[in-house]
Short mmCIF file of C-alpha atoms in Angstrom, two decimals:
data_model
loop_
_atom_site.label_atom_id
_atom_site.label_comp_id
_atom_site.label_asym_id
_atom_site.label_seq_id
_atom_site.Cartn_x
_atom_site.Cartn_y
_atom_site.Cartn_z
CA UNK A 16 98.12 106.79 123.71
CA UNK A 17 98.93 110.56 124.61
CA UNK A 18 96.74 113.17 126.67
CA UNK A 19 97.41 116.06 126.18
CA UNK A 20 98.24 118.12 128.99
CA UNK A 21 96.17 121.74 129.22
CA UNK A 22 99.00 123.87 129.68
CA UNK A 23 100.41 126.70 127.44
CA UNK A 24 103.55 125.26 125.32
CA UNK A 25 105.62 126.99 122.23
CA UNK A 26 105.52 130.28 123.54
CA UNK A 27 107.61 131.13 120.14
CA UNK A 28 104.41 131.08 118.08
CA UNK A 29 103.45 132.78 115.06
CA UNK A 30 101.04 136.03 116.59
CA UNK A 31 100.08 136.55 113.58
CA UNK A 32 98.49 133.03 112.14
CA UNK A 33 97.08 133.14 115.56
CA UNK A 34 95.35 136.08 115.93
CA UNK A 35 93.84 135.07 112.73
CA UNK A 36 92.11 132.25 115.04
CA UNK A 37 91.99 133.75 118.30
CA UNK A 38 89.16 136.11 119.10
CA UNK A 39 89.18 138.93 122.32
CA UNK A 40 88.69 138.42 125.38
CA UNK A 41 86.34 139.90 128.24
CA UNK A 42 89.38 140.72 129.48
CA UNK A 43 90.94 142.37 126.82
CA UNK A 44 88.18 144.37 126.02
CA UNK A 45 87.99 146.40 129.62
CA UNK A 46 91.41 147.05 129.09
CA UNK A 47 91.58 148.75 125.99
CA UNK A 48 88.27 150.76 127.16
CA UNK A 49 89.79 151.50 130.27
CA UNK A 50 87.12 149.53 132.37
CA UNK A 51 86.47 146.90 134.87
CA UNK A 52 85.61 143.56 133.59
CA UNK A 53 81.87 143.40 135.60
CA UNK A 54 81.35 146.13 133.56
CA UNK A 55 82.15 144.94 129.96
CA UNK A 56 80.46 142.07 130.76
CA UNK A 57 77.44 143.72 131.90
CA UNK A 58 77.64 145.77 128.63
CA UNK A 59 77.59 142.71 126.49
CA UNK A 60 74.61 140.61 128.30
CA UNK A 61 73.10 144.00 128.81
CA UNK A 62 72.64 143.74 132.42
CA UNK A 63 73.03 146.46 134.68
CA UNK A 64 73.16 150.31 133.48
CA UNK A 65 76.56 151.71 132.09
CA UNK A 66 76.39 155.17 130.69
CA UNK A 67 76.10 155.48 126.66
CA UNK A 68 79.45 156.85 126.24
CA UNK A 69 81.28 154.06 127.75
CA UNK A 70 78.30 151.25 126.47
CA UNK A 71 79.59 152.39 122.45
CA UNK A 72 82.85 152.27 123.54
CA UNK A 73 82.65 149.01 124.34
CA UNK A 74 80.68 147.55 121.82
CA UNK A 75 82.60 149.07 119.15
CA UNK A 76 85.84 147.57 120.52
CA UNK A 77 83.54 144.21 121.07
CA UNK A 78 82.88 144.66 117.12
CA UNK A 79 86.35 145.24 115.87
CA UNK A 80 88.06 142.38 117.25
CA UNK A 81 85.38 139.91 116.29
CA UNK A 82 84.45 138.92 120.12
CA UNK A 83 82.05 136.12 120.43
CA UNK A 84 80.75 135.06 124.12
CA UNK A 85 82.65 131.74 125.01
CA UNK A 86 80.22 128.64 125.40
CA UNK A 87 82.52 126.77 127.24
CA UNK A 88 82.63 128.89 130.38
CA UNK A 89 79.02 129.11 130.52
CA UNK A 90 78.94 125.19 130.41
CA UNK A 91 81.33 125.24 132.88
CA UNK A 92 79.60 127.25 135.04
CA UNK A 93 76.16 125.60 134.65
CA UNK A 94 77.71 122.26 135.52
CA UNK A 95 77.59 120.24 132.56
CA UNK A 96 80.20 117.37 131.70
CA UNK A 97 83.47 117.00 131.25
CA UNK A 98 84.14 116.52 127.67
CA UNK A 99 87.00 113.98 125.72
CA UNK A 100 87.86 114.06 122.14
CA UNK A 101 90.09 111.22 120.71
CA UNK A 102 92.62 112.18 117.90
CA UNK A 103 93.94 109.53 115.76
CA UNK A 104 96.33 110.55 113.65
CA UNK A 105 99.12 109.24 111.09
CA UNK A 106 102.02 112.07 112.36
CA UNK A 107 105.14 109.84 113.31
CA UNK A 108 107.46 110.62 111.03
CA UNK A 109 105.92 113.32 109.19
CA UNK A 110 106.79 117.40 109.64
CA UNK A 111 103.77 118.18 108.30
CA UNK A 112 101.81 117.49 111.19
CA UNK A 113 103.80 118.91 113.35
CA UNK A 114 102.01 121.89 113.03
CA UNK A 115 98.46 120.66 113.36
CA UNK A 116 99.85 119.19 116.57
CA UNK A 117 101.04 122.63 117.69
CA UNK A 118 97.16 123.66 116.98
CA UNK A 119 95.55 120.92 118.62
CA UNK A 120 97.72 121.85 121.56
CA UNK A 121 96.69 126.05 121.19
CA UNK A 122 92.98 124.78 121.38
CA UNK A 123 93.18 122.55 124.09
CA UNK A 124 95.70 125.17 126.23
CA UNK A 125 93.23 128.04 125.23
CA UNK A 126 89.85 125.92 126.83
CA UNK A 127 91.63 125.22 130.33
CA UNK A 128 89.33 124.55 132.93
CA UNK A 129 86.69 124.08 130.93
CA UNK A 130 86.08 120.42 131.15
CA UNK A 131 88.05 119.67 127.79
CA UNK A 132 90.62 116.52 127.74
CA UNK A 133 92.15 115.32 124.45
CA UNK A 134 93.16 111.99 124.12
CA UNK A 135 95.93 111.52 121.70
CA UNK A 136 97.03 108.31 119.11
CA UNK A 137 100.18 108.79 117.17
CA UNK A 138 100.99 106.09 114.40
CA UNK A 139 103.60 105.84 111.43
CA UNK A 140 102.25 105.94 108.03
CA UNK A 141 98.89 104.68 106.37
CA UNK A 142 97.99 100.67 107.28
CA UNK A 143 94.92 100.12 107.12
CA UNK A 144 95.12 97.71 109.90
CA UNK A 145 97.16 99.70 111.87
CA UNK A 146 94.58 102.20 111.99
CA UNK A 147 91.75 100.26 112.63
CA UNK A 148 94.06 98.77 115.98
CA UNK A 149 94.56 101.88 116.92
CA UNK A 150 90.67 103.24 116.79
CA UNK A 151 89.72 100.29 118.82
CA UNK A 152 92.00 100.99 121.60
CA UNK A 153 91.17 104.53 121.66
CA UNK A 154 87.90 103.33 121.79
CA UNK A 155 88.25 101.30 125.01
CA UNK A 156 87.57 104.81 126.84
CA UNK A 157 84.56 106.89 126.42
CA UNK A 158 84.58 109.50 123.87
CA UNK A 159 82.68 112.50 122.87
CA UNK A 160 83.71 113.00 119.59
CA UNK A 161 86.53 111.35 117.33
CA UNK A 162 88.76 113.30 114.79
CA UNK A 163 91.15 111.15 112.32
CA UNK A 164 93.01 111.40 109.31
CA UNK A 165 91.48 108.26 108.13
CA UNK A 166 92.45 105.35 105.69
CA UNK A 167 90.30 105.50 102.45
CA UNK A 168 88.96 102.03 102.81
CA UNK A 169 85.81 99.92 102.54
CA UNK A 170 87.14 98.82 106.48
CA UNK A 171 88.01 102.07 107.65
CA UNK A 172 84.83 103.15 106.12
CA UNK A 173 82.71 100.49 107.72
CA UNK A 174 84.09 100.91 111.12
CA UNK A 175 83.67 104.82 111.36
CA UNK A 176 80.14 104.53 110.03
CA UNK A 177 79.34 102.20 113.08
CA UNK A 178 80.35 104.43 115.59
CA UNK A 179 77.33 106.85 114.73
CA UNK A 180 76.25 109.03 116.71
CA UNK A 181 79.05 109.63 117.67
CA UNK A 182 80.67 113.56 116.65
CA UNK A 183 83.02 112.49 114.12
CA UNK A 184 85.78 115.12 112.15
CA UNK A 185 87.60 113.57 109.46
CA UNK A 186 90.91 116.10 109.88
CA UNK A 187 93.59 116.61 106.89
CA UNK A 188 92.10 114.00 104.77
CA UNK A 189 88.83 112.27 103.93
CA UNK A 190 87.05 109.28 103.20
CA UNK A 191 84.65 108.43 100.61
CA UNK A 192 81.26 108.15 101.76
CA UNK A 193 81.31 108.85 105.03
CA UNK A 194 78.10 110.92 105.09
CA UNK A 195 77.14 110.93 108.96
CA UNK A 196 80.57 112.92 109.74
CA UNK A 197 80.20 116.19 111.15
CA UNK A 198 82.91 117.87 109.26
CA UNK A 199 86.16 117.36 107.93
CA UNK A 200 88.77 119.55 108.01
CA UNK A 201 91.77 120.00 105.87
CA UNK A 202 92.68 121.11 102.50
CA UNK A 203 91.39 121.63 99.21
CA UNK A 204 93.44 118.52 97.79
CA UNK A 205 91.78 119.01 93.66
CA UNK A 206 92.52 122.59 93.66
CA UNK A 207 95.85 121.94 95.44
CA UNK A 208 96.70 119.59 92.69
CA UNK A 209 95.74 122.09 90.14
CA UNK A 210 97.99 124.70 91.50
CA UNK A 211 100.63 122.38 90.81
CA UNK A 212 99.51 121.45 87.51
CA UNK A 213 99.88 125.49 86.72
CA UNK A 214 103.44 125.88 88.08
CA UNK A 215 104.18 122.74 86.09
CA UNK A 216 102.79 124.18 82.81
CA UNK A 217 105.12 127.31 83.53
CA UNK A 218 108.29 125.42 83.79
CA UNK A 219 107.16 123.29 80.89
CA UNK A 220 105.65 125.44 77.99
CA UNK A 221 107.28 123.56 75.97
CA UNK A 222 105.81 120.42 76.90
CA UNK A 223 107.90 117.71 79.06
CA UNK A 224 107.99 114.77 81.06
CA UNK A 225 106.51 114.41 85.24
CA UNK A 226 107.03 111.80 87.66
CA UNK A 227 104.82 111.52 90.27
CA UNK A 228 105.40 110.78 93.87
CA UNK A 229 102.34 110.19 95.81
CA UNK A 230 102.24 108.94 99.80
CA UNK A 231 99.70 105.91 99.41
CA UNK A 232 96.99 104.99 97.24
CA UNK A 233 94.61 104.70 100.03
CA UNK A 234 94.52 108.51 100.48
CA UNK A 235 91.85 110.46 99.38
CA UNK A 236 93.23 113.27 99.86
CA UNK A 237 96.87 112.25 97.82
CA UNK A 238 94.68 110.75 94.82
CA UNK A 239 92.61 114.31 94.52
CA UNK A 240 95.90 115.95 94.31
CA UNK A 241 97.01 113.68 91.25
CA UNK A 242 93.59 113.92 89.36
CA UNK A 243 93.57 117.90 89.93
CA UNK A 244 97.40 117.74 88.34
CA UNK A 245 96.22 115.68 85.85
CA UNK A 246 93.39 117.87 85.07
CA UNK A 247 95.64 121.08 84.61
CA UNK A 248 98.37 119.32 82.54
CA UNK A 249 95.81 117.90 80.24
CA UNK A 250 95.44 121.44 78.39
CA UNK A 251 98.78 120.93 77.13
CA UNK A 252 99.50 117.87 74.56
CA UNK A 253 103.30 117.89 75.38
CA UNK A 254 103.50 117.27 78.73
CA UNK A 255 103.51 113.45 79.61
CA UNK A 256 103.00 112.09 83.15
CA UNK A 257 105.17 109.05 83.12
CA UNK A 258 104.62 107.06 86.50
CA UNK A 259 103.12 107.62 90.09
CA UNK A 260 105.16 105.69 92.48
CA UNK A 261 104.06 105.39 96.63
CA UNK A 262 106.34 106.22 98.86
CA UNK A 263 103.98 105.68 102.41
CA UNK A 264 105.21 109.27 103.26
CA UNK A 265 108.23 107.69 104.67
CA UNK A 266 111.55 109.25 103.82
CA UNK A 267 113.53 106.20 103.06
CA UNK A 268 111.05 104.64 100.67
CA UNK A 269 111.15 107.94 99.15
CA UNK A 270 114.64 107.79 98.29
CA UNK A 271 114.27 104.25 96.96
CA UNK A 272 111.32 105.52 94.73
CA UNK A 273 112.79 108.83 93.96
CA UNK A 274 116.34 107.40 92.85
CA UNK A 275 114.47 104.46 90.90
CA UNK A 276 112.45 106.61 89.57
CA UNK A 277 114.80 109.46 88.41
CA UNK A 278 117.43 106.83 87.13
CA UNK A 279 114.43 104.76 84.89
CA UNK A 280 112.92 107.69 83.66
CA UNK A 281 114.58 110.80 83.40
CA UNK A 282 111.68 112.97 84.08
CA UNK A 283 111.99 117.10 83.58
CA UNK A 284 110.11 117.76 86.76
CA UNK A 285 108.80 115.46 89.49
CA UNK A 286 105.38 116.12 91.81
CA UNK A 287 105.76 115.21 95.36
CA UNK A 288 101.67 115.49 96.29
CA UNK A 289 102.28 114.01 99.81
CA UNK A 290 105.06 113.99 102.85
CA UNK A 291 108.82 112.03 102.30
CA UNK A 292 109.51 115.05 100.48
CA UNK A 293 113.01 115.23 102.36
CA UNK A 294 114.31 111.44 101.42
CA UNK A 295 113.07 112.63 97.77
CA UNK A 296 115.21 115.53 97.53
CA UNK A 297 118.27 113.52 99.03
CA UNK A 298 117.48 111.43 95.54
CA UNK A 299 117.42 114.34 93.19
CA UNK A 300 120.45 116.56 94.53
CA UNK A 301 122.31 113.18 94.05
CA UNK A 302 121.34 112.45 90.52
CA UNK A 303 122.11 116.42 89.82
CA UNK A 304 120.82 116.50 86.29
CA UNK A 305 118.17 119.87 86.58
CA UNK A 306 115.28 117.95 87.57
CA UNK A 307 112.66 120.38 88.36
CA UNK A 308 110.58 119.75 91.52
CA UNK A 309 107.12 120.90 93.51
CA UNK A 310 106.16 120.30 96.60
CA UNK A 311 103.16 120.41 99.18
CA UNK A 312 103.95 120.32 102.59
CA UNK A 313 105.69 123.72 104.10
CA UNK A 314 108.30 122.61 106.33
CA UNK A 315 111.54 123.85 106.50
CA UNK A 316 113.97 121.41 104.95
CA UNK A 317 111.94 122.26 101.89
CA UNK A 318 111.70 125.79 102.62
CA UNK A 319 115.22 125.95 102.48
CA UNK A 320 115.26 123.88 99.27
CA UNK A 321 113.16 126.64 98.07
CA UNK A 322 115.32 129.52 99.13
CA UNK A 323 118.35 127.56 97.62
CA UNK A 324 116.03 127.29 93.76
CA UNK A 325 116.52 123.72 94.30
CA UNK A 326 112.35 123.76 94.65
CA UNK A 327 110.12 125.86 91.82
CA UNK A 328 107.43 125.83 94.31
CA UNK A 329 105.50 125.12 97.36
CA UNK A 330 101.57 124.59 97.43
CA UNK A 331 100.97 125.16 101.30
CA UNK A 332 97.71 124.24 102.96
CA UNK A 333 97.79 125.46 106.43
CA UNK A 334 97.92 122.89 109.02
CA UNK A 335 98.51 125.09 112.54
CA UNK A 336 94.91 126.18 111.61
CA UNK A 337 93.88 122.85 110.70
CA UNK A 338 94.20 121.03 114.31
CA UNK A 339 92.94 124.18 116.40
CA UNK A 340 89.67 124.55 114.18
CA UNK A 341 89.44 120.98 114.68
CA UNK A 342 89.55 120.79 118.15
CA UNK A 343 87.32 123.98 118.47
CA UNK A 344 84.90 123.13 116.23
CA UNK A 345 83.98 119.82 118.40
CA UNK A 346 84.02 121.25 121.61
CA UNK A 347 81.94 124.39 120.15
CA UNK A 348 79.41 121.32 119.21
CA UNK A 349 79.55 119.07 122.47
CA UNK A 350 78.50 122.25 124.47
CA UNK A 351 75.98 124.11 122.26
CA UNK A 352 75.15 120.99 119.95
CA UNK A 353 75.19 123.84 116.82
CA UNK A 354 76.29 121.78 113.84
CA UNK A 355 79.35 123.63 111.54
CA UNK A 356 78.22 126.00 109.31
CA UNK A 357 79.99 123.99 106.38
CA UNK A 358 80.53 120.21 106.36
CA UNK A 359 83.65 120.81 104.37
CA UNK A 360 86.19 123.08 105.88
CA UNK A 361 88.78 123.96 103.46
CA UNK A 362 92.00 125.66 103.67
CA UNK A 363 93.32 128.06 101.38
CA UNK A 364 95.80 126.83 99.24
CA UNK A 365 98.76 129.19 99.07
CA UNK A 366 101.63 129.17 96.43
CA UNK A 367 105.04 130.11 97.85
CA UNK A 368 107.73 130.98 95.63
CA UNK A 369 111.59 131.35 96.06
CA UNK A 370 111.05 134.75 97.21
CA UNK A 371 107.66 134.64 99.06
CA UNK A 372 107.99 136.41 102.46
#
């Protein structure tokens, strides 16, 4: 079990995928309109008088940067709790979450002293068992609210519904049923297999063969992907998908799979719709026969595959954003109790190319 620290970490960040999250601050604000911050923040709670001049000034910088007063500070101040939020989360192993990591940290850094604490379980892969270990020993502690990637399971299911009411985010994938979450957070897995489906039908208009490589069958989120592809090859006769074979997002199993599968079947273009992307590609720069390949998860072993043409494509979904929404849409409803405006948070898929800047 991990808590994270509140401290400011990866100073090399991207500004610009965070500004696209971060709002202004009070701060901020009185210095671009060349002001104190008493006064800006009499301007905003309209206490106090401030001459008109200098009041539009304000609020029109207030309106271009999207500022929004900050809940937690006003808890903070008014002496409510502390708050913790346990994270359980299958990222051992896996690139991908790397990033939503790096945005669970940004959120928590970004709400120092304001009574926030995450509390932080790492495991390796999807067992169902392994999960349900891990929730119970997460659950020793109190909790406020609970995000996890969770196990699509009649188990998993079962257990999560009987922690009601307690705030729970399903983050990065789902689970069937599950109606008493609060939100869930991640990608649009259907349309994100669709996407795939079209850059397949490019490289195919003739028609051709597709392996699929999928992380486990007890993923929501990796079994929308495969119906979505399916649903966009469908339109054209020729194209046959020949096998779907689970590699438990674990690079070694995906060479096994990969190789087995490459060497059985001879496919014109596989489908990795999950992580163990890099073990895959270590399988099909081996067997060196033109194998076309796409790819979801935007790391950069596979961003380099992509510079190189060894990839057509890469369906991206976000994750940095993924984690920090996650963490600030809990803590935005522990303090004000405001339910999300959406149960269903979706990224935006993204297709990036060879030459995609």
């Amino acid at each position: 079990m991990c808590y994270i620290p509140i401290v400011h970490e990866h100073s090399v960040l991207n500004q610009e995928r965070k500004a696209q999250i971060l709002m202004i601050t009070i701060k901020e604000i009185a210095q671009l309109a060349g002001t104190s911050r008493g006064t800006v923040d009499r301007v905003l709670n309209g206490r106090g008088n401030v001459n008109t001049e200098l009041t539009q000034k304000i609020l029109a910088i207030a309106q271009e940067h999207n500022y929004q007063s900050n809940p937690y500070a006003k808890a903070l101040v008014s002496g409510k709790k502390r708050y913790r939020i346990g994270v359980v989360i299958s990222s051992k192993g896996n690139r991908f979450f790397d990033e939503v990591l790096l945005g669970i940290h940004d959120a928590a850094a970004q709400s120092r002293g304001y009574g926030l604490e995450i509390v932080l379980k790492e495991l390796k892969g999807w067992d169902e068992q392994v999960q349900l270990t891990a929730l119970d020993e997460l659950l020793q502690e109190p909790l406020d609210a609970l995000a996890i990637t969770p196990v699509d399971t009649p188990l998993v299911y079962e257990r999560l519904k009987a922690l009601k009411p307690l705030p729970i985010v399903t983050l990065n994938t789902d689970i069937h049923g599950l109606d008493s979450k609060l939100a869930f957070i991640g990608c649009d897995y259907i349309n994100s297999g669709r996407l795939c489906g079209d850059v397949a039908m490019l490289a195919l208009p003739q028609g051709g063969s597709v392996g699929i490589v999928t992380g486990s069958f007890h993923i929501l989120g990796h079994n929308q992907r495969i119906m979505g592809f399916r649903e966009a090859v469908a339109t054209n006769p020729n194209i046959r998908v020949l096998e779907v074979a689970e590699n438990k997002d674990d690079n070694d199993l995906s060479y096994q799979v990969t190789k087995t599968l490459l060497t059985t079947h001879h496919p014109d273009l596989l489908y990795f719709c999950a992580a163990g992307t890099e073990g895959g590609m270590r399988a099909v720069t081996e067997a060196d026969y033109g194998c076309k390949v796409v790819v979801v998860d935007d790391v950069e072993p596979m961003r380099e595959y992509l510079a190189q043409g060894a990839l057509l494509a890469i369906v991206t979904q976000q994750p940095y954003r993924q984690g920090f929404m996650m963490v600030d849409l809990l803590y935005d409803f522990l303090v004000t109790a405001k339910r999300p405006e959406h149960v269903h948070n979706y990224m935006e898929n993204q297709v990036r190319l060879q030459h995609s800047k």
